[in-house]
Tab-separated table of C-alpha atoms in Angstrom:
chain	number	residue	atom	x	y	z
A	241	GLY	CA	-22.938	-14.011	9.535
A	242	ALA	CA	-20.750	-16.500	11.318
A	243	GLY	CA	-17.299	-17.152	9.970
A	244	VAL	CA	-15.289	-20.358	10.027
A	245	SER	CA	-15.007	-21.749	13.534
A	246	GLN	CA	-12.644	-24.338	14.946
A	247	SER	CA	-12.520	-26.280	18.185
A	248	PRO	CA	-10.776	-26.686	20.443
A	249	ARG	CA	-8.759	-23.488	20.175
A	250	TYR	CA	-5.921	-25.030	22.194
A	251	LYS	CA	-5.027	-28.659	22.702
A	252	VAL	CA	-2.209	-30.133	24.739
A	253	ALA	CA	-1.514	-33.811	24.133
A	254	LYS	CA	1.028	-36.232	25.479
A	255	ARG	CA	3.158	-37.915	22.893
A	256	GLY	CA	1.357	-40.977	21.590
A	257	GLN	CA	-2.156	-39.700	22.242
A	258	ASP	CA	-4.773	-39.362	19.512
A	259	VAL	CA	-6.395	-35.970	18.891
A	260	ALA	CA	-9.405	-34.785	16.877
A	261	LEU	CA	-9.725	-31.226	15.624
A	262	ARG	CA	-13.032	-29.862	14.395
A	263	CYS	CA	-13.837	-27.310	11.708
A	264	ASP	CA	-17.207	-25.671	11.083
A	265	PRO	CA	-17.029	-23.942	7.694
A	266	ILE	CA	-19.206	-21.066	6.580
A	267	SER	CA	-22.663	-22.424	5.816
A	268	GLY	CA	-23.026	-23.396	2.167
A	269	HIS	CA	-19.334	-23.345	1.372
A	270	VAL	CA	-18.482	-26.195	-0.958
A	271	SER	CA	-14.726	-26.260	-0.533
A	272	LEU	CA	-12.865	-26.958	2.705
A	273	PHE	CA	-9.112	-26.968	3.262
A	274	TRP	CA	-6.840	-27.936	6.142
A	275	TYR	CA	-3.432	-26.314	6.600
A	276	GLN	CA	-0.655	-26.774	9.148
A	277	GLN	CA	1.250	-23.688	10.289
A	278	ALA	CA	4.465	-24.197	12.231
A	279	LEU	CA	5.840	-21.314	14.295
A	280	GLY	CA	7.293	-18.592	12.084
A	281	GLN	CA	6.265	-20.320	8.866
A	282	GLY	CA	3.506	-19.986	6.307
A	283	PRO	CA	0.517	-22.330	6.292
A	284	GLU	CA	1.215	-25.623	4.534
A	285	PHE	CA	-1.536	-27.438	2.678
A	286	LEU	CA	-2.719	-30.727	4.145
A	287	THR	CA	-5.926	-31.742	2.398
A	288	TYR	CA	-8.917	-30.476	0.388
A	289	PHE	CA	-12.590	-31.448	0.295
A	290	GLN	CA	-15.226	-30.561	-2.241
A	291	ASN	CA	-18.482	-31.266	-0.422
A	292	GLU	CA	-17.915	-34.700	1.170
A	293	ALA	CA	-15.323	-35.847	-1.357
A	294	GLN	CA	-11.680	-35.645	-0.341
A	295	LEU	CA	-10.131	-34.614	-3.648
A	296	ASP	CA	-6.569	-34.012	-2.528
A	297	LYS	CA	-4.771	-35.440	0.493
A	298	SER	CA	-1.277	-35.129	-0.875
A	299	GLY	CA	-0.191	-32.749	1.895
A	300	LEU	CA	-0.898	-35.096	4.801
A	301	PRO	CA	2.553	-35.750	6.303
A	302	SER	CA	1.992	-39.365	7.280
A	303	ASP	CA	-0.644	-42.062	7.609
A	304	ARG	CA	-1.161	-40.900	11.201
A	305	PHE	CA	-3.136	-37.984	9.764
A	306	PHE	CA	-6.700	-38.549	8.634
A	307	ALA	CA	-9.452	-36.099	7.667
A	308	GLU	CA	-13.126	-36.541	6.948
A	309	ARG	CA	-16.168	-34.482	6.018
A	310	PRO	CA	-18.924	-37.090	5.916
A	311	GLU	CA	-21.919	-34.817	5.286
A	312	GLY	CA	-20.196	-32.123	3.321
A	313	SER	CA	-20.209	-29.550	6.109
A	314	VAL	CA	-18.288	-30.089	9.381
A	315	SER	CA	-14.846	-31.614	9.010
A	316	THR	CA	-12.589	-33.400	11.489
A	317	LEU	CA	-8.826	-33.744	11.284
A	318	LYS	CA	-7.561	-36.667	13.329
A	319	ILE	CA	-3.956	-37.242	14.300
A	320	GLN	CA	-3.083	-40.615	15.741
A	321	ARG	CA	-0.110	-41.331	18.013
A	322	THR	CA	0.905	-37.678	18.141
A	323	GLN	CA	4.586	-36.782	17.932
A	324	GLN	CA	6.370	-33.613	19.035
A	325	GLU	CA	6.837	-32.537	15.415
A	326	ASP	CA	3.030	-32.396	15.086
A	327	SER	CA	3.018	-29.302	17.335
A	328	ALA	CA	1.646	-26.476	15.189
A	329	VAL	CA	-1.446	-24.398	14.523
A	330	TYR	CA	-3.953	-26.274	12.389
A	331	LEU	CA	-5.988	-23.931	10.212
A	332	CYS	CA	-9.200	-24.717	8.414
A	333	ALA	CA	-10.446	-22.617	5.492
A	334	SER	CA	-13.565	-22.709	3.376
A	335	SER	CA	-14.595	-21.138	0.091
A	336	THR	CA	-17.884	-20.734	-1.611
A	337	LEU	CA	-17.433	-22.479	-4.927
A	338	ALA	CA	-15.473	-25.383	-6.289
A	339	GLY	CA	-13.252	-23.240	-8.472
A	340	GLY	CA	-9.920	-21.818	-7.398
A	341	TYR	CA	-10.552	-18.092	-7.795
A	342	ASN	CA	-12.585	-17.785	-4.668
A	343	GLU	CA	-11.357	-16.325	-1.423
A	344	GLN	CA	-10.505	-18.860	1.229
A	345	PHE	CA	-11.865	-17.780	4.615
A	346	PHE	CA	-9.765	-19.018	7.486
A	347	GLY	CA	-10.800	-20.116	10.943
A	348	PRO	CA	-8.905	-19.031	14.084
A	349	GLY	CA	-6.953	-22.276	14.169
A	350	THR	CA	-6.305	-24.936	16.776
A	351	ARG	CA	-2.934	-24.659	18.487
A	352	LEU	CA	-1.710	-28.199	19.179
A	353	THR	CA	1.140	-28.729	21.600
A	354	VAL	CA	2.534	-32.237	21.944
A	355	LEU	CA	4.602	-32.816	25.073
B	104	GLY	CA	6.982	-27.581	-8.249
B	105	GLU	CA	5.647	-25.139	-5.697
B	106	ASN	CA	8.730	-23.131	-4.878
B	107	VAL	CA	7.337	-19.877	-3.451
B	108	GLU	CA	9.763	-17.292	-2.119
B	109	GLN	CA	9.152	-13.927	-0.514
B	110	HIS	CA	11.667	-11.089	-0.201
B	111	PRO	CA	12.641	-9.352	1.978
B	112	SER	CA	11.804	-11.493	4.996
B	113	THR	CA	11.551	-8.408	7.197
B	114	LEU	CA	10.829	-4.843	6.147
B	115	SER	CA	10.768	-1.793	8.398
B	116	VAL	CA	9.269	1.439	7.095
B	117	GLN	CA	8.490	4.837	8.566
B	118	GLU	CA	4.815	5.603	8.941
B	119	GLY	CA	3.590	7.302	5.775
B	120	ASP	CA	6.213	5.702	3.524
B	121	SER	CA	5.500	2.936	0.987
B	122	ALA	CA	6.263	-0.747	1.373
B	123	VAL	CA	6.829	-3.210	-1.464
B	124	ILE	CA	7.244	-6.931	-1.024
B	125	LYS	CA	7.849	-9.435	-3.780
B	126	CYS	CA	6.855	-13.036	-4.282
B	127	THR	CA	8.391	-15.398	-6.810
B	128	TYR	CA	6.909	-18.746	-7.746
B	129	SER	CA	7.901	-21.612	-9.998
B	130	ASP	CA	4.639	-23.180	-11.201
B	131	SER	CA	3.943	-21.722	-14.654
B	132	ALA	CA	0.364	-23.060	-14.486
B	133	SER	CA	-0.516	-20.841	-11.511
B	134	ASN	CA	-3.390	-18.515	-12.420
B	135	TYR	CA	-4.545	-16.951	-9.157
B	136	PHE	CA	-2.385	-14.840	-6.874
B	137	PRO	CA	-3.660	-13.719	-3.462
B	138	TRP	CA	-1.944	-11.863	-0.634
B	139	TYR	CA	-2.926	-12.648	2.952
B	140	LYS	CA	-2.250	-10.569	6.063
B	141	GLN	CA	-1.751	-12.283	9.407
B	142	GLU	CA	-1.469	-10.367	12.660
B	143	LEU	CA	0.155	-12.028	15.643
B	144	GLY	CA	-2.026	-14.825	16.980
B	145	LYS	CA	-4.760	-14.177	14.431
B	146	ARG	CA	-6.028	-15.953	11.354
B	147	PRO	CA	-4.768	-15.108	7.829
B	148	GLN	CA	-7.067	-12.676	6.024
B	149	LEU	CA	-7.179	-11.961	2.305
B	150	ILE	CA	-6.258	-8.368	1.513
B	151	ILE	CA	-6.034	-8.437	-2.271
B	152	ASP	CA	-5.847	-10.940	-5.102
B	153	ILE	CA	-5.258	-10.929	-8.843
B	154	ARG	CA	-5.936	-13.315	-11.667
B	155	SER	CA	-3.466	-14.173	-14.382
B	156	ASN	CA	-5.249	-12.232	-17.098
B	157	VAL	CA	-4.679	-8.942	-15.263
B	158	GLY	CA	-1.395	-7.113	-14.677
B	159	GLU	CA	-2.338	-4.807	-11.811
B	160	LYS	CA	-5.120	-4.335	-9.309
B	161	LYS	CA	-5.624	-1.556	-6.773
B	162	ASP	CA	-7.767	-1.228	-3.662
B	163	GLN	CA	-7.289	2.084	-1.834
B	164	ARG	CA	-3.767	1.987	-0.332
B	165	ILE	CA	-3.026	-1.534	-1.501
B	166	ALA	CA	-2.055	-2.738	-4.968
B	167	VAL	CA	-0.798	-5.957	-6.488
B	168	THR	CA	1.217	-6.222	-9.714
B	169	LEU	CA	1.794	-9.446	-11.605
B	170	ASN	CA	4.534	-10.381	-14.045
B	171	LYS	CA	3.566	-13.820	-15.320
B	172	THR	CA	6.509	-14.072	-17.694
B	173	ALA	CA	8.990	-13.561	-14.871
B	174	LYS	CA	6.782	-15.497	-12.408
B	175	HIS	CA	6.579	-12.912	-9.699
B	176	PHE	CA	3.969	-10.670	-8.149
B	177	SER	CA	4.341	-7.839	-5.684
B	178	LEU	CA	2.326	-6.197	-2.939
B	179	HIS	CA	2.461	-2.417	-2.691
B	180	ILE	CA	1.231	-0.577	0.398
B	181	THR	CA	1.223	3.226	0.229
B	182	GLU	CA	0.927	5.723	3.104
B	183	THR	CA	1.691	2.984	5.615
B	184	GLN	CA	0.050	3.105	9.035
B	185	PRO	CA	0.947	1.303	12.284
B	186	GLU	CA	-1.975	-1.083	11.772
B	187	ASP	CA	-0.293	-2.309	8.595
B	188	SER	CA	2.319	-4.000	10.815
B	189	ALA	CA	1.820	-7.741	10.288
B	190	VAL	CA	3.133	-10.747	8.404
B	191	TYR	CA	2.116	-10.840	4.748
B	192	PHE	CA	1.912	-14.105	2.839
B	193	CYS	CA	1.695	-14.619	-0.886
B	194	ALA	CA	-0.117	-17.827	-1.792
B	195	PRO	CA	-0.271	-18.576	-5.511
B	196	ARG	CA	-2.776	-21.186	-6.500
B	197	VAL	CA	-1.038	-24.283	-7.785
B	198	GLY	CA	-2.158	-24.853	-11.359
B	199	GLY	CA	-4.752	-27.552	-11.865
B	200	ASN	CA	-5.506	-27.706	-8.173
B	201	ASN	CA	-7.431	-25.645	-5.671
B	202	ARG	CA	-4.644	-25.551	-3.131
B	203	LEU	CA	-2.739	-22.396	-2.246
B	204	ALA	CA	1.039	-22.620	-1.831
B	205	PHE	CA	2.019	-20.131	0.878
B	206	GLY	CA	5.409	-18.477	1.084
B	207	LYS	CA	7.275	-18.087	4.382
B	208	GLY	CA	5.925	-14.571	4.859
B	209	ASN	CA	7.235	-11.012	5.042
B	210	GLN	CA	7.252	-9.299	8.429
B	211	VAL	CA	6.355	-5.647	7.869
B	212	VAL	CA	7.003	-3.233	10.719
B	213	VAL	CA	5.652	0.309	10.448
B	214	ILE	CA	7.515	2.673	12.751
B	215	PRO	CA	5.320	5.506	14.083
């Protein structure tokens, strides 16, 4: 079956532009996570959804970052007024149940470059 | 806190030898301990995980051992092959939350 997909795969933005990154989780997966991975670093948690409820947004670096999952499936991560330090790969992951013992399946990521 | 550290940062091994990498964490409430493998330009993929009520788990050439008292867990790869070359991340689950706290990664290079 299809895995987690993300679009676009690459995004170049000028500083100050707004961007929207999309994640299509595996069908039926309850949990959805967003991570930010800077070059040479491990993924860093941004936010977590259980169905349409955003249960944890403590990892969002500033109020320029906003995520939603209105119908409990597709999710969008929006970054307003992009800055150079936002350049990173944004990874989405989904897992089948609400509990924490379940494998998180990652998408291919969106590589964001802010000029 | 979520202090997660991985050592060594880079490990080179001859093909056929074993590789061991260690992860230490600080959150005593952590109860789930996965290892992810990430090849260059690819997505992280789970290779093995262990829960806190188990001390060791094996899957063919890969094993994970957990010492909850000392707050560390290790990845063991035996009979290494060139395709094992990748970055390996430990990512203990932060207690009381579903988030994973990734370390900075270990670069493993298998020399043919």
